[in-house]
PDB file of C-alpha atoms in Angstrom:
ATOM      1  CA  MET A   1      23.195  -2.835  23.590  1.00 44.00           C
ATOM      2  CA  ASN A   2      21.321  -0.548  21.173  1.00 49.00           C
ATOM      3  CA  GLN A   3      17.725  -0.321  22.351  1.00 54.00           C
ATOM      4  CA  PHE A   4      16.606   2.597  20.165  1.00 64.00           C
ATOM      5  CA  LEU A   5      13.581   0.664  18.831  1.00 78.00           C
ATOM      6  CA  GLY A   6      12.726  -0.944  22.148  1.00 84.00           C
ATOM      7  CA  THR A   7      12.694  -4.399  23.685  1.00 87.00           C
ATOM      8  CA  ILE A   8      10.642  -7.566  23.454  1.00 89.00           C
ATOM      9  CA  THR A   9       9.837  -9.736  26.452  1.00 92.00           C
ATOM     10  CA  LEU A  10       8.878 -13.315  25.608  1.00 91.00           C
ATOM     11  CA  SER A  11       7.173 -15.494  28.216  1.00 94.00           C
ATOM     12  CA  ARG A  12       7.032 -19.254  27.721  1.00 93.00           C
ATOM     13  CA  ARG A  13       5.535 -21.767  30.118  1.00 92.00           C
ATOM     14  CA  GLY A  14       8.190 -23.605  32.094  1.00 92.00           C
ATOM     15  CA  ALA A  15      10.997 -21.256  31.057  1.00 93.00           C
ATOM     16  CA  PRO A  16      12.362 -17.922  32.308  1.00 93.00           C
ATOM     17  CA  ASP A  17      11.384 -14.795  30.402  1.00 94.00           C
ATOM     18  CA  VAL A  18      13.557 -13.899  27.424  1.00 90.00           C
ATOM     19  CA  HIS A  19      14.436 -10.232  26.725  1.00 89.00           C
ATOM     20  CA  LEU A  20      15.377  -9.287  23.169  1.00 86.00           C
ATOM     21  CA  GLU A  21      16.068  -6.139  21.204  1.00 83.00           C
ATOM     22  CA  CYS A  22      13.377  -5.306  18.654  1.00 80.00           C
ATOM     23  CA  ASP A  23      15.631  -5.551  15.640  1.00 73.00           C
ATOM     24  CA  ASN A  24      18.779  -7.615  15.586  1.00 78.00           C
ATOM     25  CA  GLU A  25      19.956 -10.899  14.112  1.00 81.00           C
ATOM     26  CA  VAL A  26      18.957 -12.978  17.159  1.00 81.00           C
ATOM     27  CA  THR A  27      15.416 -11.549  17.233  1.00 82.00           C
ATOM     28  CA  ARG A  28      14.864 -12.087  13.502  1.00 79.00           C
ATOM     29  CA  LYS A  29      15.795 -15.776  13.806  1.00 83.00           C
ATOM     30  CA  PHE A  30      13.979 -16.458  17.102  1.00 84.00           C
ATOM     31  CA  ARG A  31      11.265 -19.066  16.544  1.00 87.00           C
ATOM     32  CA  LEU A  32       7.987 -18.683  18.429  1.00 87.00           C
ATOM     33  CA  GLU A  33       5.969 -21.603  19.737  1.00 90.00           C
ATOM     34  CA  ALA A  34       2.271 -22.068  20.417  1.00 91.00           C
ATOM     35  CA  GLY A  35       1.377 -20.538  23.774  1.00 92.00           C
ATOM     36  CA  ASP A  36       4.130 -17.909  23.745  1.00 93.00           C
ATOM     37  CA  HIS A  37       3.273 -14.437  25.057  1.00 93.00           C
ATOM     38  CA  VAL A  38       5.096 -11.499  23.482  1.00 90.00           C
ATOM     39  CA  LYS A  39       5.227  -8.019  25.039  1.00 90.00           C
ATOM     40  CA  LEU A  40       6.619  -5.114  23.020  1.00 85.00           C
ATOM     41  CA  GLU A  41       7.997  -2.063  24.817  1.00 87.00           C
ATOM     42  CA  ILE A  42       8.814   0.820  22.467  1.00 84.00           C
ATOM     43  CA  SER A  43      11.553   3.187  23.611  1.00 84.00           C
ATOM     44  CA  ASP A  44      10.878   6.893  24.190  1.00 85.00           C
ATOM     45  CA  LYS A  45      13.275   7.746  21.344  1.00 85.00           C
ATOM     46  CA  MET A  46      11.360   5.470  19.002  1.00 81.00           C
ATOM     47  CA  ARG A  47       8.022   7.001  20.039  1.00 82.00           C
ATOM     48  CA  ALA A  48       9.405  10.457  19.253  1.00 85.00           C
ATOM     49  CA  SER A  49      10.686   9.207  15.904  1.00 81.00           C
ATOM     50  CA  ILE A  50       7.279   7.712  15.048  1.00 77.00           C
ATOM     51  CA  ALA A  51       5.594  11.014  15.931  1.00 80.00           C
ATOM     52  CA  GLU A  52       7.934  12.878  13.565  1.00 79.00           C
ATOM     53  CA  GLN A  53       7.448  10.319  10.795  1.00 76.00           C
ATOM     54  CA  ARG A  54       3.686  10.771  11.034  1.00 78.00           C
ATOM     55  CA  LYS A  55       4.093  14.404   9.977  1.00 80.00           C
ATOM     56  CA  GLN A  56       5.812  13.296   6.760  1.00 79.00           C
ATOM     57  CA  GLY A  57       3.049  11.236   5.174  1.00 83.00           C
ATOM     58  CA  VAL A  58      -0.341   9.550   5.299  1.00 88.00           C
ATOM     59  CA  ALA A  59      -0.992   6.216   7.014  1.00 88.00           C
ATOM     60  CA  LEU A  60      -3.834   3.882   6.096  1.00 90.00           C
ATOM     61  CA  VAL A  61      -4.688   1.488   8.933  1.00 90.00           C
ATOM     62  CA  VAL A  62      -7.222  -1.291   9.326  1.00 88.00           C
ATOM     63  CA  ASP A  63      -9.345  -1.255  12.479  1.00 84.00           C
ATOM     64  CA  GLY A  64      -8.511  -4.279  14.638  1.00 81.00           C
ATOM     65  CA  TYR A  65      -5.666  -5.502  12.393  1.00 79.00           C
ATOM     66  CA  PRO A  66      -1.911  -4.809  12.331  1.00 73.00           C
ATOM     67  CA  ALA A  67      -1.930  -3.794   8.630  1.00 73.00           C
ATOM     68  CA  VAL A  68      -0.509  -0.316   7.988  1.00 79.00           C
ATOM     69  CA  TYR A  69       0.142   1.256   4.606  1.00 83.00           C
ATOM     70  CA  SER A  70       2.217   4.444   4.495  1.00 84.00           C
ATOM     71  CA  PHE A  71       2.324   7.083   1.770  1.00 84.00           C
ATOM     72  CA  MET A  72       5.405   9.104   2.635  1.00 76.00           C
ATOM     73  CA  GLY A  73       6.103  12.728   1.748  1.00 66.00           C
ATOM     74  CA  ASN A  74       9.392  14.619   1.906  1.00 59.00           C
ATOM     75  CA  PRO A  75      11.635  14.049   4.964  1.00 53.00           C
ATOM     76  CA  ASP A  76      11.411  17.750   5.899  1.00 54.00           C
ATOM     77  CA  GLY A  77       7.788  17.141   6.927  1.00 47.00           C
ATOM     78  CA  LYS A  78       6.258  19.307   4.202  1.00 52.00           C
ATOM     79  CA  SER A  79       3.306  17.858   2.317  1.00 50.00           C
ATOM     80  CA  GLU A  80       4.056  17.607  -1.400  1.00 55.00           C
ATOM     81  CA  PRO A  81       0.959  17.167  -3.607  1.00 56.00           C
ATOM     82  CA  MET A  82       2.817  14.826  -5.936  1.00 56.00           C
ATOM     83  CA  LEU A  83       3.407  12.272  -3.149  1.00 73.00           C
ATOM     84  CA  ILE A  84       0.138  12.252  -1.189  1.00 81.00           C
ATOM     85  CA  PRO A  85      -2.744  10.478  -2.989  1.00 86.00           C
ATOM     86  CA  THR A  86      -6.402  11.363  -2.751  1.00 88.00           C
ATOM     87  CA  LEU A  87      -8.514   9.124  -0.516  1.00 91.00           C
ATOM     88  CA  ILE A  88      -9.881   7.211  -3.510  1.00 93.00           C
ATOM     89  CA  GLY A  89      -6.403   7.012  -4.987  1.00 90.00           C
ATOM     90  CA  ALA A  90      -5.151   5.444  -1.765  1.00 91.00           C
ATOM     91  CA  LEU A  91      -8.016   2.928  -1.629  1.00 92.00           C
ATOM     92  CA  VAL A  92      -7.392   1.601  -5.126  1.00 91.00           C
ATOM     93  CA  HIS A  93      -3.604   1.692  -4.840  1.00 88.00           C
ATOM     94  CA  VAL A  94      -3.459  -0.686  -1.875  1.00 87.00           C
ATOM     95  CA  GLN A  95      -5.226  -3.327  -3.977  1.00 88.00           C
ATOM     96  CA  LEU A  96      -2.180  -4.031  -6.144  1.00 87.00           C
ATOM     97  CA  PRO A  97       1.504  -4.937  -5.829  1.00 85.00           C
ATOM     98  CA  GLN A  98       4.051  -2.130  -5.623  1.00 78.00           C
ATOM     99  CA  ASP A  99       6.412  -3.497  -8.253  1.00 78.00           C
ATOM    100  CA  PRO A 100       6.183  -2.148 -11.828  1.00 77.00           C
ATOM    101  CA  LYS A 101       7.288  -5.575 -13.126  1.00 81.00           C
ATOM    102  CA  TRP A 102       3.753  -6.727 -12.225  1.00 87.00           C
ATOM    103  CA  LEU A 103       2.219  -4.645 -15.035  1.00 83.00           C
ATOM    104  CA  PRO A 104       3.260  -6.875 -18.018  1.00 82.00           C
ATOM    105  CA  LEU A 105       1.236  -9.712 -16.458  1.00 88.00           C
ATOM    106  CA  LYS A 106      -1.838  -8.114 -18.083  1.00 88.00           C
ATOM    107  CA  GLU A 107      -1.437 -10.582 -20.960  1.00 88.00           C
ATOM    108  CA  MET A 108      -1.791 -13.625 -18.683  1.00 89.00           C
ATOM    109  CA  GLN A 109      -5.149 -15.319 -18.208  1.00 89.00           C
ATOM    110  CA  LYS A 110      -4.117 -17.777 -15.496  1.00 88.00           C
ATOM    111  CA  LEU A 111      -1.207 -18.532 -13.197  1.00 86.00           C
ATOM    112  CA  GLU A 112       0.229 -22.013 -12.812  1.00 87.00           C
ATOM    113  CA  PRO A 113       2.183 -23.062  -9.693  1.00 86.00           C
ATOM    114  CA  ALA A 114       5.465 -22.555 -11.581  1.00 87.00           C
ATOM    115  CA  ASP A 115       4.372 -19.006 -12.444  1.00 86.00           C
ATOM    116  CA  LEU A 116       3.664 -18.231  -8.800  1.00 82.00           C
ATOM    117  CA  ILE A 117       7.144 -19.365  -7.801  1.00 84.00           C
ATOM    118  CA  ARG A 118       8.803 -17.400 -10.598  1.00 83.00           C
ATOM    119  CA  MET A 119       6.820 -14.239  -9.817  1.00 80.00           C
ATOM    120  CA  ASP A 120       6.986 -14.477  -6.041  1.00 75.00           C
ATOM    121  CA  GLY A 121       8.937 -11.218  -5.812  1.00 76.00           C
ATOM    122  CA  TYR A 122       6.204  -9.300  -7.657  1.00 79.00           C
ATOM    123  CA  PHE A 123       3.727  -9.932  -4.845  1.00 76.00           C
ATOM    124  CA  GLN A 124       5.924  -9.417  -1.776  1.00 66.00           C
ATOM    125  CA  ARG A 125       4.987  -5.769  -1.198  1.00 64.00           C
ATOM    126  CA  ILE A 126       1.226  -6.202  -1.063  1.00 69.00           C
ATOM    127  CA  THR A 127      -1.255  -6.421   1.790  1.00 67.00           C
ATOM    128  CA  LEU A 128      -4.767  -6.668   0.383  1.00 75.00           C
ATOM    129  CA  LEU A 129      -7.566  -5.125   2.400  1.00 82.00           C
ATOM    130  CA  PRO A 130     -10.387  -7.660   2.031  1.00 88.00           C
ATOM    131  CA  HIS A 131     -13.968  -6.371   2.123  1.00 92.00           C
ATOM    132  CA  PRO A 132     -13.315  -2.775   3.291  1.00 93.00           C
ATOM    133  CA  ASP A 133     -16.423  -1.027   4.558  1.00 94.00           C
ATOM    134  CA  LEU A 134     -16.444   2.178   2.504  1.00 93.00           C
ATOM    135  CA  SER A 135     -19.292   3.560   4.630  1.00 92.00           C
ATOM    136  CA  ARG A 136     -17.057   3.546   7.722  1.00 92.00           C
ATOM    137  CA  ILE A 137     -13.895   5.483   6.902  1.00 93.00           C
ATOM    138  CA  ARG A 138     -12.464   7.803   9.548  1.00 92.00           C
ATOM    139  CA  ILE A 139      -9.657  10.306   9.036  1.00 91.00           C
ATOM    140  CA  ARG A 140      -7.654  11.483  12.031  1.00 88.00           C
ATOM    141  CA  ARG A 141      -5.857  14.754  11.291  1.00 86.00           C
ATOM    142  CA  LEU A 142      -3.189  16.466  13.363  1.00 81.00           C
ATOM    143  CA  LYS A 143      -4.764  19.854  12.759  1.00 72.00           C
ATOM    144  CA  GLU A 144      -8.240  20.457  11.311  1.00 65.00           C
ATOM    145  CA  ASP A 145      -8.448  23.092   8.590  1.00 64.00           C
ATOM    146  CA  GLY A 146     -11.493  21.974   6.636  1.00 60.00           C
ATOM    147  CA  SER A 147      -9.466  20.460   3.791  1.00 62.00           C
ATOM    148  CA  GLU A 148     -11.060  17.588   1.873  1.00 62.00           C
ATOM    149  CA  LYS A 149      -7.713  16.318   0.531  1.00 71.00           C
ATOM    150  CA  LEU A 150      -5.428  13.906   2.331  1.00 82.00           C
ATOM    151  CA  MET A 151      -2.625  15.774   4.060  1.00 84.00           C
ATOM    152  CA  ALA A 152       0.666  14.812   5.655  1.00 83.00           C
ATOM    153  CA  GLY A 153      -0.048  13.576   9.173  1.00 87.00           C
ATOM    154  CA  ASP A 154      -3.450  12.085   8.323  1.00 90.00           C
ATOM    155  CA  VAL A 155      -4.309   8.596   9.560  1.00 90.00           C
ATOM    156  CA  VAL A 156      -7.039   6.920   7.504  1.00 93.00           C
ATOM    157  CA  GLU A 157      -8.861   4.253   9.513  1.00 93.00           C
ATOM    158  CA  ILE A 158     -10.611   1.550   7.475  1.00 93.00           C
ATOM    159  CA  SER A 159     -13.095  -0.924   8.941  1.00 93.00           C
ATOM    160  CA  LEU A 160     -13.700  -4.313   7.341  1.00 92.00           C
ATOM    161  CA  ILE A 161     -17.096  -5.927   6.773  1.00 93.00           C
ATOM    162  CA  LYS A 162     -16.629  -8.695   9.300  1.00 90.00           C
ATOM    163  CA  GLU A 163     -19.541 -10.869   8.112  1.00 93.00           C
ATOM    164  CA  HIS A 164     -17.815 -11.152   4.715  1.00 92.00           C
ATOM    165  CA  LEU A 165     -14.351 -12.080   5.964  1.00 89.00           C
ATOM    166  CA  ASN A 166     -15.005 -15.811   5.520  1.00 91.00           C
ATOM    167  CA  GLN A 167     -15.455 -15.197   1.790  1.00 92.00           C
ATOM    168  CA  PRO A 168     -12.585 -14.800  -0.701  1.00 92.00           C
ATOM    169  CA  TRP A 169     -11.761 -11.227  -1.653  1.00 93.00           C
ATOM    170  CA  LYS A 170     -12.070 -10.653  -5.412  1.00 93.00           C
ATOM    171  CA  GLY A 171     -11.851  -6.877  -5.487  1.00 93.00           C
ATOM    172  CA  PHE A 172     -14.362  -4.040  -5.315  1.00 95.00           C
ATOM    173  CA  SER A 173     -17.833  -4.382  -6.816  1.00 94.00           C
ATOM    174  CA  ASP A 174     -18.624  -3.229 -10.357  1.00 95.00           C
ATOM    175  CA  LYS A 175     -20.556  -0.280  -8.921  1.00 95.00           C
ATOM    176  CA  GLU A 176     -17.656   0.772  -6.697  1.00 95.00           C
ATOM    177  CA  ASN A 177     -15.149   0.440  -9.536  1.00 95.00           C
ATOM    178  CA  ALA A 178     -17.384   2.505 -11.827  1.00 96.00           C
ATOM    179  CA  PHE A 179     -17.412   5.283  -9.203  1.00 95.00           C
ATOM    180  CA  PHE A 180     -13.642   5.075  -8.734  1.00 95.00           C
ATOM    181  CA  SER A 181     -13.162   5.273 -12.497  1.00 95.00           C
ATOM    182  CA  LYS A 182     -15.174   8.507 -12.707  1.00 95.00           C
ATOM    183  CA  ALA A 183     -13.465  10.021  -9.663  1.00 94.00           C
ATOM    184  CA  LEU A 184      -9.952   9.295 -10.963  1.00 93.00           C
ATOM    185  CA  ALA A 185     -10.598  10.220 -14.596  1.00 93.00           C
ATOM    186  CA  GLY A 186      -8.661  13.056 -16.180  1.00 90.00           C
ATOM    187  CA  ARG A 187      -5.810  13.881 -18.514  1.00 91.00           C
ATOM    188  CA  VAL A 188      -2.120  14.173 -17.764  1.00 90.00           C
ATOM    189  CA  GLN A 189       0.916  15.398 -19.643  1.00 90.00           C
ATOM    190  CA  VAL A 190       3.810  12.998 -20.019  1.00 88.00           C
ATOM    191  CA  ILE A 191       7.147  14.821 -20.218  1.00 87.00           C
ATOM    192  CA  ASP A 192      10.015  12.733 -21.556  1.00 83.00           C
ATOM    193  CA  LYS A 193      13.709  13.249 -20.856  1.00 80.00           C
ATOM    194  CA  ASP A 194      14.022  15.466 -23.952  1.00 82.00           C
ATOM    195  CA  GLY A 195      11.229  17.783 -22.786  1.00 83.00           C
ATOM    196  CA  ASN A 196       8.641  16.532 -25.287  1.00 86.00           C
ATOM    197  CA  LEU A 197       5.014  16.680 -24.121  1.00 87.00           C
ATOM    198  CA  THR A 198       2.306  14.152 -24.871  1.00 88.00           C
ATOM    199  CA  SER A 199      -1.231  14.107 -23.503  1.00 90.00           C
ATOM    200  CA  ARG A 200      -2.661  10.926 -22.023  1.00 88.00           C
ATOM    201  CA  GLU A 201      -6.027  10.094 -20.545  1.00 90.00           C
ATOM    202  CA  ILE A 202      -6.229   8.407 -17.153  1.00 90.00           C
ATOM    203  CA  GLY A 203      -8.485   5.412 -17.623  1.00 91.00           C
ATOM    204  CA  TYR A 204      -8.657   3.617 -14.274  1.00 94.00           C
ATOM    205  CA  LYS A 205      -9.439  -0.085 -14.535  1.00 94.00           C
ATOM    206  CA  ALA A 206      -9.547  -2.393 -11.532  1.00 94.00           C
ATOM    207  CA  PRO A 207      -7.178  -5.381 -11.278  1.00 93.00           C
ATOM    208  CA  ARG A 208      -8.445  -8.745 -12.517  1.00 93.00           C
ATOM    209  CA  TYR A 209      -8.670 -11.362  -9.771  1.00 93.00           C
ATOM    210  CA  ILE A 210      -7.959 -14.947 -10.835  1.00 92.00           C
ATOM    211  CA  GLU A 211      -8.122 -18.107  -8.764  1.00 92.00           C
ATOM    212  CA  THR A 212      -4.861 -19.976  -8.132  1.00 89.00           C
ATOM    213  CA  GLU A 213      -3.643 -22.674  -5.772  1.00 86.00           C
ATOM    214  CA  ALA A 214      -2.557 -19.844  -3.467  1.00 83.00           C
ATOM    215  CA  GLY A 215      -6.006 -18.205  -3.524  1.00 87.00           C
ATOM    216  CA  TRP A 216      -7.360 -15.267  -5.518  1.00 91.00           C
ATOM    217  CA  ILE A 217      -4.548 -13.077  -6.842  1.00 89.00           C
ATOM    218  CA  PRO A 218      -4.784  -9.699  -8.629  1.00 91.00           C
ATOM    219  CA  LEU A 219      -3.455  -9.330 -12.167  1.00 92.00           C
ATOM    220  CA  PRO A 220      -3.272  -6.062 -14.132  1.00 92.00           C
ATOM    221  CA  PRO A 221      -6.297  -5.042 -16.204  1.00 92.00           C
ATOM    222  CA  ALA A 222      -6.063  -5.796 -19.925  1.00 90.00           C
ATOM    223  CA  SER A 223      -6.285  -2.060 -20.648  1.00 89.00           C
ATOM    224  CA  GLY A 224      -6.162   1.177 -18.690  1.00 90.00           C
ATOM    225  CA  VAL A 225      -4.145   1.837 -15.534  1.00 90.00           C
ATOM    226  CA  PRO A 226      -4.709   0.262 -12.084  1.00 91.00           C
ATOM    227  CA  SER A 227      -3.638   3.359 -10.124  1.00 89.00           C
ATOM    228  CA  THR A 228      -2.883   7.056 -10.524  1.00 88.00           C
ATOM    229  CA  ARG A 229       0.704   6.524  -9.461  1.00 86.00           C
ATOM    230  CA  ALA A 230       2.951   7.946 -12.175  1.00 84.00           C
ATOM    231  CA  TRP A 231       4.856   4.773 -12.948  1.00 81.00           C
ATOM    232  CA  TRP A 232       1.670   3.112 -14.253  1.00 83.00           C
ATOM    233  CA  LEU A 233       1.221   5.979 -16.730  1.00 82.00           C
ATOM    234  CA  VAL A 234       4.617   5.741 -18.432  1.00 78.00           C
ATOM    235  CA  ASP A 235       6.790   2.957 -19.780  1.00 67.00           C
ATOM    236  CA  TYR A 236       8.489   1.962 -16.527  1.00 62.00           C
ATOM    237  CA  SER A 237      11.247   0.121 -18.436  1.00 63.00           C
ATOM    238  CA  ASP A 238      12.345   3.445 -19.984  1.00 61.00           C
ATOM    239  CA  ASN A 239      11.430   5.813 -17.172  1.00 55.00           C
ATOM    240  CA  ASN A 240      14.772   7.609 -17.011  1.00 65.00           C
ATOM    241  CA  GLY A 241      13.806  11.271 -16.958  1.00 69.00           C
ATOM    242  CA  ASN A 242      10.090  10.803 -17.712  1.00 80.00           C
ATOM    243  CA  PHE A 243       7.563  12.786 -15.652  1.00 83.00           C
ATOM    244  CA  VAL A 244       3.787  12.982 -15.434  1.00 87.00           C
ATOM    245  CA  LYS A 245       2.046  16.328 -14.840  1.00 86.00           C
ATOM    246  CA  ARG A 246      -1.590  16.792 -13.761  1.00 85.00           C
ATOM    247  CA  GLY A 247      -2.575  20.290 -12.692  1.00 81.00           C
ATOM    248  CA  ASP A 248      -0.042  21.333 -10.029  1.00 78.00           C
ATOM    249  CA  ARG A 249       1.162  17.771  -9.509  1.00 80.00           C
ATOM    250  CA  ILE A 250       4.309  16.592 -11.276  1.00 81.00           C
ATOM    251  CA  SER A 251       6.000  13.311 -10.487  1.00 81.00           C
ATOM    252  CA  SER A 252       8.071  10.427 -11.798  1.00 77.00           C
ATOM    253  CA  ASP A 253       6.779   7.877  -9.308  1.00 75.00           C
ATOM    254  CA  GLY A 254       4.388   9.710  -6.949  1.00 79.00           C
ATOM    255  CA  PHE A 255       0.623  10.255  -7.348  1.00 85.00           C
ATOM    256  CA  VAL A 256      -0.957  12.546  -9.928  1.00 84.00           C
TER     257      VAL A 256
END
């Protein structure tokens, strides 16, 4: 039995404990019931693997919640500037889906139930951070060197404003978005597959939140870009060989 990830012990009243591997077909289909107690035991090999993975990217975590968002660098553990976002870049990026097919929705003003079903795949890779407390951000770094930029190995801890959690999340305030827009502003060079250069301004605009039967859902802004990730700055449908360059950062799908 392969126990590289670890094991799960499930305790249920009136039944003997059940021991399962962390990731196999039986575990994925096992149905929990109210009152179940689940204990996760991570293997030593998995702990070592997690420690190595930390060196390869930046993790954004939410204090008191299981949400984790990872920005991964190169597998050799070296921090590449094109892959690691700035702190502000990370904060705005986790507010939108990670599927470029989401971008053409900027023309839509509302979503009907049929639209939500049809576009379900667009919103699968998204975990919104509702009401983040921007005054309480902590960065844990493997080795302090005085750098103000996010580096591989950093863990960014975000706290949520708990007294607001009973309210729907509709995105950052106008004041916060105005600050983000100034901080992310700049110009980039778009390099197509033939080597042609064009200059483009980064105009950050926050997602538009609209109310649906499934709650408030982000849609792309009518103009501008919702993130400094390269694929928002080029035509993703024809992104074969296109790159975006900003200072010493050059990327086809990383951050610039």
